[in-house]
Tab-separated table of C-alpha atoms in Angstrom:
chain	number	residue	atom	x	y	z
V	113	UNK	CA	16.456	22.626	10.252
V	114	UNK	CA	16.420	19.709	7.495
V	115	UNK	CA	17.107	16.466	9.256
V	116	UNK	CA	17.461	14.688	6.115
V	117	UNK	CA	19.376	15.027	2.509
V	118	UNK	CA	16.610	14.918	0.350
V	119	UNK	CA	12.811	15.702	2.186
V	120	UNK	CA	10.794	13.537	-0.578
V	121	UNK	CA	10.814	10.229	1.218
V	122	UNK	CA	10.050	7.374	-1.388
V	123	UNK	CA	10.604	4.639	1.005
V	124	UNK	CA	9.208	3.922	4.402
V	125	UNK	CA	8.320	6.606	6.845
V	126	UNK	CA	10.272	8.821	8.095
V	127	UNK	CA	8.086	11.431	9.971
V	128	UNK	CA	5.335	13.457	9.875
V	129	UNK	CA	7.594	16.459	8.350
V	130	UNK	CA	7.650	14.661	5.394
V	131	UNK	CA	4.366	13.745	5.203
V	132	UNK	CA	1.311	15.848	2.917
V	133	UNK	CA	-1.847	15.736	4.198
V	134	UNK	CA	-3.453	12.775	4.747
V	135	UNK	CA	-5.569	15.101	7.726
V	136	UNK	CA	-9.251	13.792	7.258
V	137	UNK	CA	-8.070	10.292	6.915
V	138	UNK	CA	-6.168	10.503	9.533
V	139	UNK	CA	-8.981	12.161	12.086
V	140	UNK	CA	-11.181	9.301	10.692
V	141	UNK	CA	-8.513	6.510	12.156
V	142	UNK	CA	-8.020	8.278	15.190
V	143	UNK	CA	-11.797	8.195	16.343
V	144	UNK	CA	-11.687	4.797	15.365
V	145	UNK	CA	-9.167	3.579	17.744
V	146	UNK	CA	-10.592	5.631	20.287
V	147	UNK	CA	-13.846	4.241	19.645
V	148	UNK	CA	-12.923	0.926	19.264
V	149	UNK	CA	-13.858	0.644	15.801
V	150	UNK	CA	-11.887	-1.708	13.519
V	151	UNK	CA	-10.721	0.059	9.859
V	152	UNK	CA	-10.522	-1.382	6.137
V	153	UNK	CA	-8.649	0.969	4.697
V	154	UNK	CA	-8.277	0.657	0.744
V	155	UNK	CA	-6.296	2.033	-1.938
V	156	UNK	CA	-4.467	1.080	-4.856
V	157	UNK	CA	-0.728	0.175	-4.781
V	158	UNK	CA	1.841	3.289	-3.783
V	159	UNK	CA	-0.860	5.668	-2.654
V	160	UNK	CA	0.343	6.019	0.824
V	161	UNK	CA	-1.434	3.518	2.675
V	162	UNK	CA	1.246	1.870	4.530
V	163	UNK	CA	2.970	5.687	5.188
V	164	UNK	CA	-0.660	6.551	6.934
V	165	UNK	CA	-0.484	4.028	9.325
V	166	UNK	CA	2.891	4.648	10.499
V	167	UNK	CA	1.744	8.346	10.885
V	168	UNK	CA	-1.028	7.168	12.833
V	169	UNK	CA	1.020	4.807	14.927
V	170	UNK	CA	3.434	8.253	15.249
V	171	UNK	CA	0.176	10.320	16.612
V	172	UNK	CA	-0.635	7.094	18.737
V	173	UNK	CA	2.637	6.113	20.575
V	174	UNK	CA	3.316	10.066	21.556
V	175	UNK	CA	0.370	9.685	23.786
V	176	UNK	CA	1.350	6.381	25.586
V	177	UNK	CA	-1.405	4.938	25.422
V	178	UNK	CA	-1.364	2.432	22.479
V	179	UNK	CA	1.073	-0.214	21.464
V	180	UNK	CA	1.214	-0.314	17.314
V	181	UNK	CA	2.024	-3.039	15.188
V	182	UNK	CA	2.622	-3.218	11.391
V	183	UNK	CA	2.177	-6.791	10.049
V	184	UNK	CA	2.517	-6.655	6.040
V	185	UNK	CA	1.283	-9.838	4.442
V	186	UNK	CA	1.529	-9.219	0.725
V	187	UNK	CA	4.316	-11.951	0.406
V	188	UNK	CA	1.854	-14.743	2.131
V	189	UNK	CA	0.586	-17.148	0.275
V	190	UNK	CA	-0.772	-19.227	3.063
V	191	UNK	CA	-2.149	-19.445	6.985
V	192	UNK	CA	1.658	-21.026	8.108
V	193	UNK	CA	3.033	-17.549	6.261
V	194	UNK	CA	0.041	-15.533	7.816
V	195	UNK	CA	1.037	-16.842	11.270
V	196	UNK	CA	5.005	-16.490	11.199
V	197	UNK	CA	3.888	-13.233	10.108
V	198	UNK	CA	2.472	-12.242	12.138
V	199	UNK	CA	4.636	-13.781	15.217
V	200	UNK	CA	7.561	-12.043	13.541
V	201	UNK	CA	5.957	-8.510	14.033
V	202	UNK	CA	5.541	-9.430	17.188
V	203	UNK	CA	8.761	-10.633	18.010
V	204	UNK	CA	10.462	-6.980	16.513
V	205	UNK	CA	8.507	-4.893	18.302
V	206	UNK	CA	9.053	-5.641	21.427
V	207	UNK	CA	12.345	-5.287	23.574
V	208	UNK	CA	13.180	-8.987	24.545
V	209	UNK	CA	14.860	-8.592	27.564
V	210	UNK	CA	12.373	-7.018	29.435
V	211	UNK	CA	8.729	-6.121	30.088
V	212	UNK	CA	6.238	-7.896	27.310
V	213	UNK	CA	9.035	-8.662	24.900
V	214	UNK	CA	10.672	-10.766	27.315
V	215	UNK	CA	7.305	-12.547	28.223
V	216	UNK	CA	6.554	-13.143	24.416
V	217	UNK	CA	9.849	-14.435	23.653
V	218	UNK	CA	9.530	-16.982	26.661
V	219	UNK	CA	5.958	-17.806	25.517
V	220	UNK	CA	7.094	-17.952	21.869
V	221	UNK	CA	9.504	-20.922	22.955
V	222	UNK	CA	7.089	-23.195	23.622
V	223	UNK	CA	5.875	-23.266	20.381
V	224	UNK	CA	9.086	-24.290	19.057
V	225	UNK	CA	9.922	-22.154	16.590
V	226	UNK	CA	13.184	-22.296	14.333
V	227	UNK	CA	14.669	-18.433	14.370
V	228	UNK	CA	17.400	-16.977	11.815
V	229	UNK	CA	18.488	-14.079	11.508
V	230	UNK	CA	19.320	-12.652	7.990
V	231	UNK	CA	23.112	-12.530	7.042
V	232	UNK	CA	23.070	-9.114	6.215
V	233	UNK	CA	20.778	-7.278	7.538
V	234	UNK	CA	20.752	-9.173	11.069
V	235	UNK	CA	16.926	-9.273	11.099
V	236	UNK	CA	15.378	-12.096	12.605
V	237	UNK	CA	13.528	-14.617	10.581
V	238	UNK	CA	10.582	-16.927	12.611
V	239	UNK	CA	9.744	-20.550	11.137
V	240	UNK	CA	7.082	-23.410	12.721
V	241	UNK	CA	7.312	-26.802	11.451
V	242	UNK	CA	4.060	-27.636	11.582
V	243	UNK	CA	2.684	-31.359	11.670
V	244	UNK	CA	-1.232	-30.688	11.146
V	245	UNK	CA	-3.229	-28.024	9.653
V	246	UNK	CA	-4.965	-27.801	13.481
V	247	UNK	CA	-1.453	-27.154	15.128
V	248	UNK	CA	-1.097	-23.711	13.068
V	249	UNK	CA	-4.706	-22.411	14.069
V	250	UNK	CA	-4.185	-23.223	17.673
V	251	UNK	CA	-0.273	-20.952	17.027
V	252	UNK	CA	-2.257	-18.423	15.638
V	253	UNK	CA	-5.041	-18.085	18.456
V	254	UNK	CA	-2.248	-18.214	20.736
V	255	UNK	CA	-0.319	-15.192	19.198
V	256	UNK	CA	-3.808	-13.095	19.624
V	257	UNK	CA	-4.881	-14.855	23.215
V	258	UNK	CA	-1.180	-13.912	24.306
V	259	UNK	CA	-1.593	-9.908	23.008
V	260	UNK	CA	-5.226	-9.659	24.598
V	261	UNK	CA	-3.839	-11.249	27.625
V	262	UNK	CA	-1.130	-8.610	28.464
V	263	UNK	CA	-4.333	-5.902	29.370
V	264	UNK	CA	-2.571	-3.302	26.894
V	265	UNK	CA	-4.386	-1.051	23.584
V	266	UNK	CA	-2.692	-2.089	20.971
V	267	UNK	CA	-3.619	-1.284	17.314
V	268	UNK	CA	-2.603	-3.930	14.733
V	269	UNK	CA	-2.013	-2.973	11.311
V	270	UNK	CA	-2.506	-6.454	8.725
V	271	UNK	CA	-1.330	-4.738	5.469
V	272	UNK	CA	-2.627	-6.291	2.434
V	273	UNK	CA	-5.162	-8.395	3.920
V	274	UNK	CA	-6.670	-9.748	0.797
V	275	UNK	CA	-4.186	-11.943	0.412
V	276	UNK	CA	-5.605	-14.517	3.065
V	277	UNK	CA	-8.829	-15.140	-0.013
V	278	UNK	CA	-6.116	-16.560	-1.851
V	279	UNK	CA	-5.111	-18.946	0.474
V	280	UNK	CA	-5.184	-22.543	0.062
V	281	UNK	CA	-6.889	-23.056	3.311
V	282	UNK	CA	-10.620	-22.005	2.457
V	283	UNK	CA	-11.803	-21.519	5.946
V	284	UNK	CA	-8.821	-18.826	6.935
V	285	UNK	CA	-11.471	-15.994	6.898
V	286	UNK	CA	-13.826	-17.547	9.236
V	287	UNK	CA	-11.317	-18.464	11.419
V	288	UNK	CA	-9.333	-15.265	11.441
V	289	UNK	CA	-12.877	-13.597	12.359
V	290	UNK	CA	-13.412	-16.111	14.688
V	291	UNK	CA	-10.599	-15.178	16.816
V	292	UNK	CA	-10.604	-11.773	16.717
V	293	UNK	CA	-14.327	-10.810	17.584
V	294	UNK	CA	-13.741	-11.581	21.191
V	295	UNK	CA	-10.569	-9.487	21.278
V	296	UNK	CA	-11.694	-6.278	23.605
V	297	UNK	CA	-7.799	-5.303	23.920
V	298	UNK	CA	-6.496	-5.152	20.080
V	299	UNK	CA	-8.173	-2.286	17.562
V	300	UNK	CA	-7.791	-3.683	13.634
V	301	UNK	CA	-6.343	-1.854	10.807
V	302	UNK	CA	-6.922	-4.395	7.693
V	303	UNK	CA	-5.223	-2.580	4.769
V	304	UNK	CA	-5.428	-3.598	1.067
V	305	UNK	CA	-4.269	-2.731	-2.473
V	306	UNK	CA	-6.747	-4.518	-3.814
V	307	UNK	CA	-10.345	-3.144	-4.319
V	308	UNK	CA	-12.433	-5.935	-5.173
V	309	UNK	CA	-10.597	-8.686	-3.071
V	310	UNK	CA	-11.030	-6.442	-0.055
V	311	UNK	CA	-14.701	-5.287	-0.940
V	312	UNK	CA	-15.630	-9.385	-1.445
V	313	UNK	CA	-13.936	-10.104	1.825
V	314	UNK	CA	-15.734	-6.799	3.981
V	315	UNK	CA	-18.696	-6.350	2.237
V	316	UNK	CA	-20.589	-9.059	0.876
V	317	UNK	CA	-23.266	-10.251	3.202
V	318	UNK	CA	-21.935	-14.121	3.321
V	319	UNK	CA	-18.470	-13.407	4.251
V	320	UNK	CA	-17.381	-13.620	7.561
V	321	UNK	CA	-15.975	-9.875	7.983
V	322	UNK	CA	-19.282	-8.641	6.710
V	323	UNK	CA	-20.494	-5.347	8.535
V	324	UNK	CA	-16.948	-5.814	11.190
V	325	UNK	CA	-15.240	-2.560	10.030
V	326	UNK	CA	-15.766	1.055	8.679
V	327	UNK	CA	-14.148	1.425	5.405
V	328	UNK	CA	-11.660	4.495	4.658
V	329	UNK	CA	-10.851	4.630	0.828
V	330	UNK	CA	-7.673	6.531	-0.067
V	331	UNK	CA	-7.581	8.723	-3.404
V	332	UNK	CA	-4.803	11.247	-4.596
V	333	UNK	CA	-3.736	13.769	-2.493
V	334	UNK	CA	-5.524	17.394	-3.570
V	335	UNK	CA	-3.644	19.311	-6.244
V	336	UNK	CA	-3.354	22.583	-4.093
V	337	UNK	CA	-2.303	20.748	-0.682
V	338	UNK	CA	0.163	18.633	-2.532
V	339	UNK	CA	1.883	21.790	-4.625
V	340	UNK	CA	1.939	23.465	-1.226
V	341	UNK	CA	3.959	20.867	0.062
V	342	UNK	CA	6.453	20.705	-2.477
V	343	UNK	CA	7.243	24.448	-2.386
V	344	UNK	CA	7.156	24.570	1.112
V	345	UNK	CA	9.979	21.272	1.162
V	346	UNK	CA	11.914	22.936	-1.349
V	347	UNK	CA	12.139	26.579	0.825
V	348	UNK	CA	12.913	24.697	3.757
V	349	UNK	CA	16.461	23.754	1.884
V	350	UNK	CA	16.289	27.850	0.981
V	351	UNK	CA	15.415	26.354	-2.116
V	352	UNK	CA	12.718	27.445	-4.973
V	353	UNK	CA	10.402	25.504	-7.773
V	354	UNK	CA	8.587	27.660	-10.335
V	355	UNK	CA	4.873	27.247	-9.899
V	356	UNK	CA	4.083	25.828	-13.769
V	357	UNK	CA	7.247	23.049	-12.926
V	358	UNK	CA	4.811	21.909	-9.316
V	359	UNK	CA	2.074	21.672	-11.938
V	360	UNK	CA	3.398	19.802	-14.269
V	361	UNK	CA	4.885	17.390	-12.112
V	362	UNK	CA	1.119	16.858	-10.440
V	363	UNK	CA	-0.080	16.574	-13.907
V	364	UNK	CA	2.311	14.177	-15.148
V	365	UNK	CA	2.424	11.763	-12.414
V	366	UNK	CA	-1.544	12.011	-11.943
V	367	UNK	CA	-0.883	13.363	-8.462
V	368	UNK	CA	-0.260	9.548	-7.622
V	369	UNK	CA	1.304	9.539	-4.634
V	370	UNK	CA	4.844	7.339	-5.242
V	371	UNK	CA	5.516	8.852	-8.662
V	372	UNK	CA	5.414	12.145	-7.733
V	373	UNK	CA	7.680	11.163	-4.728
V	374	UNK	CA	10.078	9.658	-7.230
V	375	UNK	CA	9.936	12.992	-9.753
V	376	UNK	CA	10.011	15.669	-6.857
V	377	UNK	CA	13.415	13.425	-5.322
V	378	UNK	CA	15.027	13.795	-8.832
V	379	UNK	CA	14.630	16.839	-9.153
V	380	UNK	CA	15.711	17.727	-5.479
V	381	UNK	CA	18.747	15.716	-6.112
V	382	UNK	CA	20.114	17.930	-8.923
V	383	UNK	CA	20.861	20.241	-6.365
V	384	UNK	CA	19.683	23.560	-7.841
V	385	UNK	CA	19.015	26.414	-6.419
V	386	UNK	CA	15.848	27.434	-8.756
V	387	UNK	CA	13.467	24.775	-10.337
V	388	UNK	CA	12.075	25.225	-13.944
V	389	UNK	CA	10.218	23.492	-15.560
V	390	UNK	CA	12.333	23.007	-18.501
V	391	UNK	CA	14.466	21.076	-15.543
V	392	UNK	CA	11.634	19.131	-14.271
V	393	UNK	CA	10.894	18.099	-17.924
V	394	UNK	CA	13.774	16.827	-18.592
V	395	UNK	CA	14.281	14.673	-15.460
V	396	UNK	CA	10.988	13.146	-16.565
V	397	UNK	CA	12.480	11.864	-19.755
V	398	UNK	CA	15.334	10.903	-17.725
V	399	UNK	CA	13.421	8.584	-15.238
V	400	UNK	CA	11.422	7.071	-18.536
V	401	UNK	CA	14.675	6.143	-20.397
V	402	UNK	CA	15.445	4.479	-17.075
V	403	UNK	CA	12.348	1.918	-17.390
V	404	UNK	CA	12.506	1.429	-20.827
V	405	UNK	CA	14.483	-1.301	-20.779
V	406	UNK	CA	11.568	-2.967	-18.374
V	407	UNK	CA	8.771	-1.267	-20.065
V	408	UNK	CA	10.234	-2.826	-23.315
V	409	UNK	CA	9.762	-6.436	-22.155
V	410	UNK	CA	5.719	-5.915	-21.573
V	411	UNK	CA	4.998	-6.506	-24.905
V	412	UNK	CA	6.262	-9.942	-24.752
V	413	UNK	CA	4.745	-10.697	-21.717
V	414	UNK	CA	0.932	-9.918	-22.816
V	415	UNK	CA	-1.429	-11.332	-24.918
V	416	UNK	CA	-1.672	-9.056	-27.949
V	417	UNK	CA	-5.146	-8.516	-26.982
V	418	UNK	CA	-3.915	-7.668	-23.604
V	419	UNK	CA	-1.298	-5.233	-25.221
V	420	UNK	CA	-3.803	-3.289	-27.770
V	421	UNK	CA	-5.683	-2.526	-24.435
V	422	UNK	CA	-3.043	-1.509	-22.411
V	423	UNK	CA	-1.948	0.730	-25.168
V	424	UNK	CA	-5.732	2.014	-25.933
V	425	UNK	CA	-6.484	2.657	-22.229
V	426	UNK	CA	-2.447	4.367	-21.942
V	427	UNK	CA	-3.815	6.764	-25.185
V	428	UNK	CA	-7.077	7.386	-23.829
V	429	UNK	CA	-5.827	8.312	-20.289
V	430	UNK	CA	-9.325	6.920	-18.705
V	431	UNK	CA	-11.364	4.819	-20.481
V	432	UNK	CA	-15.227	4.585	-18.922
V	433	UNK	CA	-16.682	2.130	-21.612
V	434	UNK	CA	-14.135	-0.086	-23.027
V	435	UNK	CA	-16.454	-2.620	-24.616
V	436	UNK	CA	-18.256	0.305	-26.490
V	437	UNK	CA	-18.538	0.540	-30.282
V	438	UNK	CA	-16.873	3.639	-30.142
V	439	UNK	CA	-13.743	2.339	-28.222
V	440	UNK	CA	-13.633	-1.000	-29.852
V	441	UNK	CA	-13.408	0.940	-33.271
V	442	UNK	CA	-11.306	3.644	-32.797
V	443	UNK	CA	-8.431	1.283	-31.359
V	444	UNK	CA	-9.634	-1.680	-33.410
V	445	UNK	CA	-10.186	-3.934	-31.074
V	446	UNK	CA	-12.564	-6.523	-32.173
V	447	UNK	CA	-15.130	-8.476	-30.694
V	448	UNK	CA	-16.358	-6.628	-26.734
V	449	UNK	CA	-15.800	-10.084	-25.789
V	450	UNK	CA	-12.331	-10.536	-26.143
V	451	UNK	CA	-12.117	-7.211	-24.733
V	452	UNK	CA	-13.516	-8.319	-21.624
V	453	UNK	CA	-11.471	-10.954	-21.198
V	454	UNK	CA	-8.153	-8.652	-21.698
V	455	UNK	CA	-9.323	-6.316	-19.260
V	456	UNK	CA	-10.283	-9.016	-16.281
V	457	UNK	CA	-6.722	-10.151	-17.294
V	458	UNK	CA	-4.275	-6.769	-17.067
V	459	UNK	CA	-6.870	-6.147	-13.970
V	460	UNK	CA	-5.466	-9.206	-12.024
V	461	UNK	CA	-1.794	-8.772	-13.516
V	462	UNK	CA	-2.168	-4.856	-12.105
V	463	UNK	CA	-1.295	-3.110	-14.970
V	464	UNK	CA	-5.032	-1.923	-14.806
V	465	UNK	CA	-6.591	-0.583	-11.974
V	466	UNK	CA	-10.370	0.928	-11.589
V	467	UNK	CA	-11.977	3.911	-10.047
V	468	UNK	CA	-15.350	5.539	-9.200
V	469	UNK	CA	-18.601	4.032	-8.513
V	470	UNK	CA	-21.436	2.597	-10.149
V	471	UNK	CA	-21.884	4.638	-13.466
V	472	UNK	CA	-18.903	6.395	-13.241
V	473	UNK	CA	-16.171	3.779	-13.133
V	474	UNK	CA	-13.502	4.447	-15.351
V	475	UNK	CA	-9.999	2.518	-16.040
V	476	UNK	CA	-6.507	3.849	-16.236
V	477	UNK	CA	-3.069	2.049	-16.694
V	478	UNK	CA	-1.661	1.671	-13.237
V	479	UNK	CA	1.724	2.300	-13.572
V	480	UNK	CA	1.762	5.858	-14.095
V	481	UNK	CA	5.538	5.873	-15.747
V	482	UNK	CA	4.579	3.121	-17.945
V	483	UNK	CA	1.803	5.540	-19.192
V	484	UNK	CA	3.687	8.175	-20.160
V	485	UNK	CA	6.314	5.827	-21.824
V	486	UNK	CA	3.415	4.413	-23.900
V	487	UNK	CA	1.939	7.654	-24.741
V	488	UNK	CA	5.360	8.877	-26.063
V	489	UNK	CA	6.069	5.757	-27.884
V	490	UNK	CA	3.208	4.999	-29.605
């Protein structure tokens, strides 16, 4: 029996009925935390990071044994953010009238913090007013000497952990590995979107998290499992999906995770009882009209450097040697230089992503709707 209205979840989690795959990743995190092995676990944006931990978390709290915490950080933009946090996550997870909740919400008193709670949503909001630098490093070690004090497993999720080697505060690495290396009680999950900020922080030999962790890298889902999937959530609504409409969806978004979400919920919402592709195609032009308006305003936003790339590498679908003669001619370009410089440039903005290793690195346009916009356009 369906438990919800449409079984392509696009937000959040919802279970592990509406998850695809995901199996040898998830056997990987499991013997971690078993093994008490901390995880970096890597991906780019929308691949399903975040919606693998909470199905690890779901495998985890059925057996009792593990607490699980989800602390997302991509908002931070300092240690004082980093630690409210962090204290926040905390604070939601656990029941405060009884048990550990009610022992961290006595203990979080005494650090004074100012706590709101949103309007709207009634969500709690945690604040420290902070005199010195030195009084938010000893709240922090706190937080951690108060978890590893309650003699409980608890895995803790930090979700786009690269952010803390853009902090202000230059020593927040060292000091974050400082006080979690004597923690016997809490098993690490540090998650990241970004591939080179996470590989700078975890694997070069000076950094502090050097050797700490056992990396996981994330790429699409396989073709077959993922088509299986979709037929099999569209049957369970006594519902069908022609086989060439499954692969042209998995061709179209590039079997990126969130974009086929969004297409496969479209085309679940119209509500039809058989799925052609002739439907699907059309929904596609549908959800592009939809970001044209945004897709529009790019232009203006770039360089035109940065734009002739973005276009080139949209046109090319993956591009493995963008300052060659070749490339540089065919989209006239100009000097490799100036090349470079656009592609560092719509690599930090994110409208650029890389993949592979070594020789066989290649680039694609990371948006995968603004690709197929382009491509039609131009």
């Amino acid at each position: 029996m369906a438990n919800v209205l449409n079984p392509f979840i696009t937000k959040g989690y919802e279970s592990k009925a509406y998850f695809c795959d995901r199996e040898a990743e998830l056997k990987n995190l499991l013997r971690n935390v078993k093994n008490d092995i901390d995880t970096t676990l890597i991906s780019i944006r929308r691949l399903g990071k975040s919606a693998l931990i909470y199905r690890l978390f779901e495998e985890l709290e059925v057996q009792k044994k593990y607490v699980c915490i989800f602390a997302d950080m991509y908002a931070t933009q300092n240690l004082k953010d980093f630690t409210e946090t962090l204290a926040l996550a905390v604070y939601t997870k656990f029941p405060e009238k009884r048990g550990i909740g009610k022992r961290f919400s006595e203990f979080l008193k005494r650090l004074r913090p100012i706590i709101t709670y949103d309007a709207l949503t009634g969500a709690p909001e945690i604040h420290f007013e902070f005199v010195a630098q030195k009084e938010c490093e000893q709240t922090l070690r706190s937080i951690f000497t108060f978890l590893e004090s309650q003699h409980i497993h608890i895995v803790l999720a930090i979700d786009e952990f690269q952010q803390i080697a853009l902090y202000p505060e230059k020593n927040t690495e060292a000091l974050l590995r400082t006080f979690m290396q004597t923690l016997k009680n809490i098993r690490f999950i540090f998650s990241g979107s970004n591939k080179h900020l996470m590989a700078e922080i975890f694997n070069t030999a000076k950094r502090p998290f050097f050797g700490s962790t056992q990396t996981i890298g994330l790429n699409s889902i396989p073709e077959k499992k993922y088509s299986k999937f979709i037929h099999e959530k569209f049957r369970e609504y006594r519902r069908s999906i022609d086989d060439d409409a499954v692969d042209f969806i998995l061709s179209w978004t590039l079997q990126h995770t969130y974009y086929t979400q969004i297409v496969c919920k479209n085309v679940f919402a119209r509500k039809e009882k058989q799925i052609t592709i002739d439907m699907v195609k059309e929904i596609c032009d549908e959800i592009l009209l939809q970001q044209q308006v945004i897709y529009i305003q790019y232009k203006q936003l770039l360089s035109p450097m940065q734009w002739k790339l973005l276009l080139a590498t949209a046109k090319e679908g993956k591009v493995y040697a963008p300052q060659s003669k070749d490339f540089l001619k065919k989209y006239n370009l100009g000097a490799a230089s100036s090349v470079q410089k656009a592609m560092e440039a719509l690599l930090e903005k994110q409208m650029l992503f890389s993949l592979g290793e070594e020789n066989t690195i290649f680039y694609r346009v990371y948006d995968a709707f603004l690709l197929r916009w382009l491509e039609r356009t131009y």
